[in-house]
mmCIF file of C-alpha atoms in Angstrom:
data_model
loop_
_atom_site.group_PDB
_atom_site.id
_atom_site.type_symbol
_atom_site.label_atom_id
_atom_site.label_comp_id
_atom_site.label_asym_id
_atom_site.label_seq_id
_atom_site.Cartn_x
_atom_site.Cartn_y
_atom_site.Cartn_z
ATOM 1 C CA MET A 221 7.075 -12.388 -10.662
ATOM 2 C CA ARG A 222 7.115 -9.484 -12.972
ATOM 3 C CA ILE A 223 5.855 -5.898 -12.023
ATOM 4 C CA LEU A 224 3.788 -4.242 -14.664
ATOM 5 C CA ASP A 225 1.469 -1.272 -15.076
ATOM 6 C CA LEU A 226 -2.083 -2.321 -14.172
ATOM 7 C CA GLU A 227 -4.156 -1.512 -17.150
ATOM 8 C CA VAL A 228 -7.997 -0.319 -16.910
ATOM 9 C CA GLY A 229 -8.799 -2.437 -20.320
ATOM 10 C CA ASN A 230 -7.338 -5.576 -18.317
ATOM 11 C CA LYS A 231 -10.566 -6.429 -16.928
ATOM 12 C CA GLU A 232 -9.551 -10.328 -14.880
ATOM 13 C CA ALA A 233 -6.350 -8.100 -13.696
ATOM 14 C CA VAL A 234 -8.622 -5.262 -12.804
ATOM 15 C CA ARG A 235 -10.744 -7.581 -10.848
ATOM 16 C CA GLN A 236 -7.844 -10.036 -9.252
ATOM 17 C CA THR A 237 -6.500 -6.782 -7.789
ATOM 18 C CA ALA A 238 -9.586 -5.507 -6.008
ATOM 19 C CA ALA A 239 -10.332 -9.194 -4.780
ATOM 20 C CA LEU A 240 -6.589 -8.966 -3.542
ATOM 21 C CA LEU A 241 -7.143 -5.557 -1.759
ATOM 22 C CA VAL A 242 -10.619 -6.909 0.273
ATOM 23 C CA ALA A 243 -8.261 -10.306 1.234
ATOM 24 C CA ALA A 244 -5.172 -8.576 2.254
ATOM 25 C CA PHE A 245 -7.313 -6.060 4.885
ATOM 26 C CA ARG A 246 -9.492 -8.410 5.642
ATOM 27 C CA ASP A 247 -8.250 -9.403 9.371
ATOM 28 C CA GLN A 248 -7.088 -6.094 10.544
ATOM 29 C CA TRP A 249 -8.597 -3.382 8.320
ATOM 30 C CA ALA A 250 -11.621 -4.861 7.089
ATOM 31 C CA PHE A 251 -13.355 -1.630 7.429
ATOM 32 C CA ALA A 252 -11.161 -0.057 4.537
ATOM 33 C CA TRP A 253 -12.367 -1.854 1.907
ATOM 34 C CA PRO A 254 -15.194 -4.392 3.051
ATOM 35 C CA ASP A 255 -16.361 -5.808 -0.432
ATOM 36 C CA MET A 256 -15.662 -6.174 -4.003
ATOM 37 C CA LYS A 257 -17.829 -2.497 -4.858
ATOM 38 C CA SER A 258 -15.682 -0.560 -2.520
ATOM 39 C CA ALA A 259 -12.029 -2.023 -3.701
ATOM 40 C CA LEU A 260 -13.019 -2.018 -7.156
ATOM 41 C CA GLN A 261 -13.781 1.539 -6.747
ATOM 42 C CA GLU A 262 -10.718 2.122 -5.394
ATOM 43 C CA VAL A 263 -8.881 0.384 -8.210
ATOM 44 C CA ARG A 264 -10.465 2.514 -10.795
ATOM 45 C CA GLU A 265 -9.483 5.324 -9.182
ATOM 46 C CA SER A 266 -5.813 4.233 -9.565
ATOM 47 C CA PHE A 267 -6.448 4.624 -13.146
ATOM 48 C CA LYS A 268 -7.133 8.504 -12.678
ATOM 49 C CA LYS A 269 -4.421 11.364 -14.454
ATOM 50 C CA ASP A 270 -1.664 11.747 -12.187
ATOM 51 C CA ARG A 271 -1.614 8.638 -10.663
ATOM 52 C CA ILE A 272 0.639 5.396 -10.899
ATOM 53 C CA SER A 273 -0.736 1.808 -10.682
ATOM 54 C CA ARG A 274 1.561 -1.317 -10.708
ATOM 55 C CA VAL A 275 0.986 -4.632 -10.292
ATOM 56 C CA ALA A 276 3.100 -7.765 -9.276
ATOM 57 C CA VAL A 277 2.042 -10.791 -11.283
ATOM 58 C CA ASP A 278 3.156 -14.360 -11.206
ATOM 59 C CA ASP A 279 4.230 -16.279 -14.650
ATOM 60 C CA ASN A 280 0.727 -17.207 -14.684
ATOM 61 C CA GLY A 281 -0.333 -13.464 -15.070
ATOM 62 C CA ASP A 282 -2.124 -13.963 -11.738
ATOM 63 C CA VAL A 283 -1.969 -10.448 -9.520
ATOM 64 C CA LEU A 284 0.224 -11.113 -6.444
ATOM 65 C CA GLY A 285 0.428 -7.786 -5.349
ATOM 66 C CA TRP A 286 -0.757 -3.775 -6.222
ATOM 67 C CA ILE A 287 0.866 -0.368 -5.314
ATOM 68 C CA GLY A 288 0.152 2.864 -6.187
ATOM 69 C CA GLY A 289 1.149 6.683 -6.348
ATOM 70 C CA ILE A 290 -0.945 9.782 -6.309
ATOM 71 C CA ARG A 291 1.238 12.909 -7.854
ATOM 72 C CA GLU A 292 1.355 15.727 -5.461
ATOM 73 C CA TYR A 293 2.962 19.267 -5.033
ATOM 74 C CA ARG A 294 3.199 19.586 -8.655
ATOM 75 C CA GLY A 295 4.981 16.232 -8.929
ATOM 76 C CA ASN A 296 7.831 16.545 -6.452
ATOM 77 C CA VAL A 297 6.376 14.663 -4.135
ATOM 78 C CA TRP A 298 4.052 11.179 -4.328
ATOM 79 C CA GLU A 299 1.858 9.835 -2.085
ATOM 80 C CA LEU A 300 2.001 5.717 -1.592
ATOM 81 C CA HIS A 301 -1.403 4.754 -1.663
ATOM 82 C CA PRO A 302 -2.287 1.825 -1.607
ATOM 83 C CA LEU A 303 -0.007 -0.987 -0.715
ATOM 84 C CA ALA A 304 -1.236 -4.940 -0.622
ATOM 85 C CA VAL A 305 0.099 -8.488 -1.114
ATOM 86 C CA ALA A 306 -2.185 -11.149 -1.114
ATOM 87 C CA PRO A 307 -1.940 -12.690 2.480
ATOM 88 C CA ASP A 308 -0.418 -16.270 1.281
ATOM 89 C CA TYR A 309 2.536 -14.416 -0.438
ATOM 90 C CA GLN A 310 3.179 -11.731 2.297
ATOM 91 C CA GLY A 311 6.914 -11.785 3.712
ATOM 92 C CA ARG A 312 8.583 -13.173 0.233
ATOM 93 C CA GLY A 313 9.557 -9.505 -0.683
ATOM 94 C CA ILE A 314 6.761 -9.044 -2.869
ATOM 95 C CA GLY A 315 5.752 -5.725 -0.889
ATOM 96 C CA ARG A 316 9.491 -4.400 -1.091
ATOM 97 C CA ALA A 317 9.356 -4.981 -4.516
ATOM 98 C CA LEU A 318 6.812 -2.672 -5.599
ATOM 99 C CA VAL A 319 7.692 -0.303 -3.266
ATOM 100 C CA THR A 320 11.126 0.071 -5.028
ATOM 101 C CA ASP A 321 9.584 0.154 -8.568
ATOM 102 C CA LEU A 322 7.251 2.514 -7.367
ATOM 103 C CA GLU A 323 10.546 4.467 -6.612
ATOM 104 C CA ASP A 324 11.825 4.223 -10.041
ATOM 105 C CA ARG A 325 8.572 5.301 -11.496
ATOM 106 C CA VAL A 326 8.817 8.283 -9.266
ATOM 107 C CA ARG A 327 12.022 9.144 -10.208
ATOM 108 C CA GLU A 328 11.338 8.777 -14.094
ATOM 109 C CA CYS A 329 8.415 11.306 -13.343
ATOM 110 C CA GLY A 330 10.812 13.739 -12.058
ATOM 111 C CA GLY A 331 9.503 13.198 -8.438
ATOM 112 C CA HIS A 332 12.131 13.596 -5.376
ATOM 113 C CA THR A 333 9.940 12.140 -2.138
ATOM 114 C CA ILE A 334 7.401 9.669 -1.753
ATOM 115 C CA MET A 335 5.229 10.004 1.502
ATOM 116 C CA LEU A 336 3.559 7.311 3.036
ATOM 117 C CA GLY A 337 0.182 8.386 5.979
ATOM 118 C CA THR A 338 -0.671 5.815 8.595
ATOM 119 C CA ASP A 339 -3.044 5.790 11.419
ATOM 120 C CA ASP A 340 -3.995 3.236 14.105
ATOM 121 C CA VAL A 341 -7.917 3.967 14.401
ATOM 122 C CA ASN A 342 -7.956 0.161 15.964
ATOM 123 C CA ASP A 343 -5.989 0.019 18.776
ATOM 124 C CA MET A 344 -3.364 -2.115 16.992
ATOM 125 C CA THR A 345 -0.062 -0.345 18.351
ATOM 126 C CA THR A 346 1.283 1.315 21.460
ATOM 127 C CA VAL A 347 0.737 4.604 19.668
ATOM 128 C CA SER A 348 -3.016 4.551 19.277
ATOM 129 C CA GLY A 349 -5.354 7.114 21.175
ATOM 130 C CA ILE A 350 -2.391 9.302 22.710
ATOM 131 C CA ASP A 351 -0.675 12.453 22.050
ATOM 132 C CA LEU A 352 2.416 11.781 20.343
ATOM 133 C CA TYR A 353 3.990 15.138 20.591
ATOM 134 C CA PRO A 354 5.967 16.562 21.652
ATOM 135 C CA ASN A 355 8.032 13.422 21.795
ATOM 136 C CA VAL A 356 7.148 11.961 18.167
ATOM 137 C CA LEU A 357 10.425 10.152 18.038
ATOM 138 C CA GLU A 358 10.645 8.601 21.199
ATOM 139 C CA HIS A 359 7.103 7.126 20.571
ATOM 140 C CA LEU A 360 8.223 6.037 17.160
ATOM 141 C CA VAL A 361 11.312 4.004 18.395
ATOM 142 C CA ASN A 362 9.640 2.486 21.144
ATOM 143 C CA ILE A 363 6.314 1.197 19.221
ATOM 144 C CA LYS A 364 5.251 -2.181 19.525
ATOM 145 C CA ASN A 365 2.192 -3.946 17.724
ATOM 146 C CA LEU A 366 -0.396 -5.319 20.190
ATOM 147 C CA LYS A 367 -2.284 -7.051 17.893
ATOM 148 C CA GLY A 368 0.141 -10.182 17.255
ATOM 149 C CA HIS A 369 0.334 -9.042 13.397
ATOM 150 C CA PRO A 370 2.734 -11.913 11.975
ATOM 151 C CA TYR A 371 5.003 -8.979 10.743
ATOM 152 C CA GLN A 372 6.649 -6.802 13.372
ATOM 153 C CA PHE A 373 7.555 -3.987 12.866
ATOM 154 C CA TYR A 374 11.418 -2.855 11.623
ATOM 155 C CA GLN A 375 13.641 -3.700 14.584
ATOM 156 C CA LYS A 376 17.645 -2.756 14.304
#
């Protein structure tokens, strides 16, 4: 596996990345990118100025995963958006490798922090639909997966 820049001129890699985005979110977040049109729009947005767009590819050049970064706060902070790994390749360290690569790219750009936002709009965890304040950390420590996702939350 290699990680490299996703380039606007590589139409096949762009198409594969969009298809991967649809497939990776189909079961749990189908409303996010329900079709190729919306996924292609997301991929094209990753080519804007002040963005990082990287893909993990196999020996044949097929896209296995995708990560993006969005520059914020004058480049001191970057948002990780999105991160997707082909369903058949999840759980093999591809996502972890992509995050490590993004950290390196952000550092090269002078960034100090990567932020990640998340939500639970479809009741997949015990923190959906509740007021997290004032006990945010208690809720985080006790978070439980309710929908049977195969990759459980990090446990010490």
